[in-house]
mmCIF file of C-alpha atoms in Angstrom:
data_model
loop_
_atom_site.group_PDB
_atom_site.id
_atom_site.type_symbol
_atom_site.label_atom_id
_atom_site.label_comp_id
_atom_site.label_asym_id
_atom_site.label_seq_id
_atom_site.Cartn_x
_atom_site.Cartn_y
_atom_site.Cartn_z
ATOM 1 C CA UNK A 20 0.205 -0.174 -0.014
ATOM 2 C CA UNK A 21 1.092 3.589 -0.765
ATOM 3 C CA UNK A 22 0.682 6.517 1.215
ATOM 4 C CA UNK A 23 1.807 9.598 -0.682
ATOM 5 C CA UNK A 24 5.013 8.563 -1.919
ATOM 6 C CA UNK A 25 5.898 6.192 1.056
ATOM 7 C CA UNK A 26 5.607 2.309 0.746
ATOM 8 C CA UNK A 27 3.796 0.864 3.952
ATOM 9 C CA UNK A 28 3.326 -2.703 4.328
ATOM 10 C CA UNK A 29 -0.387 -3.754 4.605
ATOM 11 C CA UNK A 30 -0.121 -5.174 8.357
ATOM 12 C CA UNK A 31 1.551 -2.072 9.564
ATOM 13 C CA UNK A 32 -1.114 0.228 7.878
ATOM 14 C CA UNK A 33 -3.951 -1.998 9.331
ATOM 15 C CA UNK A 34 -2.217 -1.572 12.793
ATOM 16 C CA UNK A 35 -2.085 2.150 12.719
ATOM 17 C CA UNK A 36 -5.470 2.544 11.316
ATOM 18 C CA UNK A 37 -6.501 0.274 14.396
ATOM 19 C CA UNK A 38 -4.431 2.511 16.765
ATOM 20 C CA UNK A 39 -6.152 5.576 15.435
ATOM 21 C CA UNK A 40 -9.686 4.378 15.649
ATOM 22 C CA UNK A 41 -9.160 3.206 19.296
ATOM 23 C CA UNK A 42 -7.637 6.501 20.255
ATOM 24 C CA UNK A 43 -10.569 8.370 18.715
ATOM 25 C CA UNK A 44 -13.281 6.018 20.428
ATOM 26 C CA UNK A 45 -11.440 6.510 23.813
ATOM 27 C CA UNK A 46 -11.364 10.381 23.343
ATOM 28 C CA UNK A 47 -15.141 10.259 22.601
ATOM 29 C CA UNK A 48 -15.892 8.186 25.865
ATOM 30 C CA UNK A 49 -14.090 10.604 28.039
ATOM 31 C CA UNK A 50 -16.030 13.446 29.451
ATOM 32 C CA UNK A 51 -15.155 16.811 28.251
ATOM 33 C CA UNK A 52 -13.801 17.898 31.606
ATOM 34 C CA UNK A 53 -11.279 15.232 31.290
ATOM 35 C CA UNK A 54 -10.025 15.955 27.830
ATOM 36 C CA UNK A 55 -9.447 19.650 28.521
ATOM 37 C CA UNK A 56 -6.990 20.808 30.940
ATOM 38 C CA UNK A 57 -8.394 23.832 32.770
ATOM 39 C CA UNK A 58 -8.673 25.608 36.085
ATOM 40 C CA UNK A 59 -11.393 23.041 37.292
ATOM 41 C CA UNK A 60 -8.974 20.305 37.468
ATOM 42 C CA UNK A 61 -7.443 19.777 40.823
ATOM 43 C CA UNK A 62 -4.086 20.489 41.055
ATOM 44 C CA UNK A 63 -2.356 18.344 43.839
ATOM 45 C CA UNK A 64 0.457 20.863 44.459
ATOM 46 C CA UNK A 65 -2.102 23.448 45.872
ATOM 47 C CA UNK A 66 -3.015 21.377 49.110
ATOM 48 C CA UNK A 67 -2.869 22.278 52.612
ATOM 49 C CA UNK A 68 0.142 21.161 54.593
ATOM 50 C CA UNK A 69 -2.069 19.605 57.341
ATOM 51 C CA UNK A 70 -4.481 17.716 54.681
ATOM 52 C CA UNK A 71 -4.529 14.089 55.138
ATOM 53 C CA UNK A 72 -5.838 12.254 51.892
ATOM 54 C CA UNK A 73 -5.902 8.901 53.869
ATOM 55 C CA UNK A 74 -8.224 9.825 56.999
ATOM 56 C CA UNK A 75 -9.942 7.373 59.040
ATOM 57 C CA UNK A 76 -7.514 4.426 58.588
ATOM 58 C CA UNK A 77 -6.937 2.034 61.578
ATOM 59 C CA UNK A 78 -3.676 0.495 60.852
ATOM 60 C CA UNK A 79 -2.390 -2.857 62.349
ATOM 61 C CA UNK A 80 0.934 -3.323 63.722
ATOM 62 C CA UNK A 81 0.009 -6.414 65.611
ATOM 63 C CA UNK A 82 2.138 -9.693 65.461
ATOM 64 C CA UNK A 83 0.240 -12.542 67.110
ATOM 65 C CA UNK A 84 -3.188 -14.185 66.557
ATOM 66 C CA UNK A 85 -4.057 -12.428 69.771
ATOM 67 C CA UNK A 86 -3.325 -9.166 68.730
ATOM 68 C CA UNK A 87 -4.841 -9.576 65.294
ATOM 69 C CA UNK A 88 -8.269 -10.837 67.285
ATOM 70 C CA UNK A 89 -8.078 -7.656 69.286
ATOM 71 C CA UNK A 90 -7.370 -5.458 66.131
ATOM 72 C CA UNK A 91 -10.147 -6.922 64.157
ATOM 73 C CA UNK A 92 -12.725 -6.764 66.917
ATOM 74 C CA UNK A 93 -11.691 -3.378 67.880
ATOM 75 C CA UNK A 94 -11.971 -2.194 64.139
ATOM 76 C CA UNK A 95 -15.268 -3.882 63.943
ATOM 77 C CA UNK A 96 -16.839 -2.138 66.855
ATOM 78 C CA UNK A 97 -15.363 1.197 66.060
ATOM 79 C CA UNK A 98 -16.585 1.214 62.382
ATOM 80 C CA UNK A 99 -19.963 0.194 63.673
ATOM 81 C CA UNK A 100 -20.116 3.032 66.226
ATOM 82 C CA UNK A 101 -18.270 5.761 64.258
ATOM 83 C CA UNK A 102 -18.790 5.078 60.468
ATOM 84 C CA UNK A 103 -17.786 8.473 59.470
ATOM 85 C CA UNK A 104 -14.705 8.780 61.895
ATOM 86 C CA UNK A 105 -11.747 10.780 60.170
ATOM 87 C CA UNK A 106 -9.279 9.660 63.060
ATOM 88 C CA UNK A 107 -6.284 7.731 61.767
ATOM 89 C CA UNK A 108 -5.083 5.404 64.415
ATOM 90 C CA UNK A 109 -2.708 2.412 64.866
ATOM 91 C CA UNK A 110 -2.944 -0.416 66.786
ATOM 92 C CA UNK A 111 0.585 -1.735 68.054
ATOM 93 C CA UNK A 112 1.294 -5.006 69.873
ATOM 94 C CA UNK A 113 4.273 -5.983 71.491
ATOM 95 C CA UNK A 114 4.138 -9.602 72.580
ATOM 96 C CA UNK A 115 5.612 -10.738 76.056
ATOM 97 C CA UNK A 116 6.209 -14.165 77.560
ATOM 98 C CA UNK A 117 5.368 -12.915 81.181
ATOM 99 C CA UNK A 118 2.295 -10.668 80.539
ATOM 100 C CA UNK A 119 0.668 -11.994 77.391
ATOM 101 C CA UNK A 120 0.760 -9.037 74.712
ATOM 102 C CA UNK A 121 1.242 -5.233 75.268
ATOM 103 C CA UNK A 122 -1.300 -3.251 73.179
ATOM 104 C CA UNK A 123 -1.338 0.536 72.709
ATOM 105 C CA UNK A 124 -3.284 2.754 70.238
ATOM 106 C CA UNK A 125 -1.907 5.705 68.818
ATOM 107 C CA UNK A 126 -3.472 8.875 67.375
ATOM 108 C CA UNK A 127 -1.199 11.714 65.972
ATOM 109 C CA UNK A 128 1.633 10.331 67.484
ATOM 110 C CA UNK A 129 0.001 10.300 70.955
ATOM 111 C CA UNK A 130 -1.079 7.067 72.914
ATOM 112 C CA UNK A 131 -4.678 7.077 73.611
ATOM 113 C CA UNK A 132 -4.916 3.716 75.136
ATOM 114 C CA UNK A 133 -2.427 1.176 76.565
ATOM 115 C CA UNK A 134 -2.861 -2.092 78.248
ATOM 116 C CA UNK A 135 -1.816 -5.786 78.510
ATOM 117 C CA UNK A 136 -3.953 -8.492 77.127
ATOM 118 C CA UNK A 137 -3.959 -12.005 78.922
ATOM 119 C CA UNK A 138 -2.884 -14.974 77.164
ATOM 120 C CA UNK A 139 -6.648 -16.015 77.085
ATOM 121 C CA UNK A 140 -7.480 -15.325 73.317
ATOM 122 C CA UNK A 141 -11.229 -15.122 74.624
ATOM 123 C CA UNK A 142 -10.911 -12.088 76.742
ATOM 124 C CA UNK A 143 -9.356 -10.000 73.642
ATOM 125 C CA UNK A 144 -12.878 -9.873 72.024
ATOM 126 C CA UNK A 145 -14.544 -8.468 75.255
ATOM 127 C CA UNK A 146 -11.445 -6.130 75.826
ATOM 128 C CA UNK A 147 -11.570 -4.422 72.495
ATOM 129 C CA UNK A 148 -15.211 -3.672 72.920
ATOM 130 C CA UNK A 149 -14.596 -1.889 76.275
ATOM 131 C CA UNK A 150 -11.470 -0.066 74.614
ATOM 132 C CA UNK A 151 -13.461 1.766 71.813
ATOM 133 C CA UNK A 152 -15.421 4.289 74.294
ATOM 134 C CA UNK A 153 -12.099 5.091 76.191
ATOM 135 C CA UNK A 154 -10.336 5.548 72.594
ATOM 136 C CA UNK A 155 -13.192 7.926 71.339
ATOM 137 C CA UNK A 156 -12.786 10.138 74.556
ATOM 138 C CA UNK A 157 -9.092 10.410 74.358
ATOM 139 C CA UNK A 158 -9.318 11.346 70.636
ATOM 140 C CA UNK A 159 -12.025 14.032 71.249
ATOM 141 C CA UNK A 160 -9.648 15.446 74.205
ATOM 142 C CA UNK A 161 -6.809 15.599 71.869
ATOM 143 C CA UNK A 162 -8.710 17.347 69.203
ATOM 144 C CA UNK A 163 -10.056 19.879 71.787
ATOM 145 C CA UNK A 164 -6.763 20.720 72.955
ATOM 146 C CA UNK A 165 -5.266 21.309 69.512
ATOM 147 C CA UNK A 166 -8.051 23.492 68.609
ATOM 148 C CA UNK A 167 -7.845 25.762 71.974
ATOM 149 C CA UNK A 168 -4.147 25.793 72.612
ATOM 150 C CA UNK A 169 -2.231 27.799 69.997
ATOM 151 C CA UNK A 170 1.485 28.274 70.494
ATOM 152 C CA UNK A 171 3.905 30.162 67.784
ATOM 153 C CA UNK A 172 6.581 27.940 68.656
ATOM 154 C CA UNK A 173 5.181 24.536 68.272
ATOM 155 C CA UNK A 174 3.379 23.157 65.093
ATOM 156 C CA UNK A 175 0.090 21.219 65.465
ATOM 157 C CA UNK A 176 1.729 17.735 65.557
ATOM 158 C CA UNK A 177 3.970 18.831 68.608
ATOM 159 C CA UNK A 178 1.081 19.763 70.505
#
């Protein structure tokens, strides 16, 4: 096949034609706002320093089955009671031979709850349900302190 004065093999011409038709169909399928860059598009570099795109996560740093049981029960109860919570927490476990497992929950680099889980796995489910209310109260206290205590020397994460 000849295009202008260039000789193009037929299979390459067919591939180029298919590629152009695919690109045209994709461009037609995209909404108009996605095709044209403009001021309506969100610029990721213009965000606030304190904005956190991953709010509401509960991160597990547990190591044992007992710690995982506590974490999964805690998150189930937390999400059932506070489904719109924006608090990002970490559940941390340190297993010990003498005391079972040491568990603490942190929020904004502050410990909001700390306990030891007995080696009996059945108790982890009951303890995780009791912990939810204490954690919520401590998070509310931390948020209130951050709102009302302003210091020019300290950033919000250092309060």
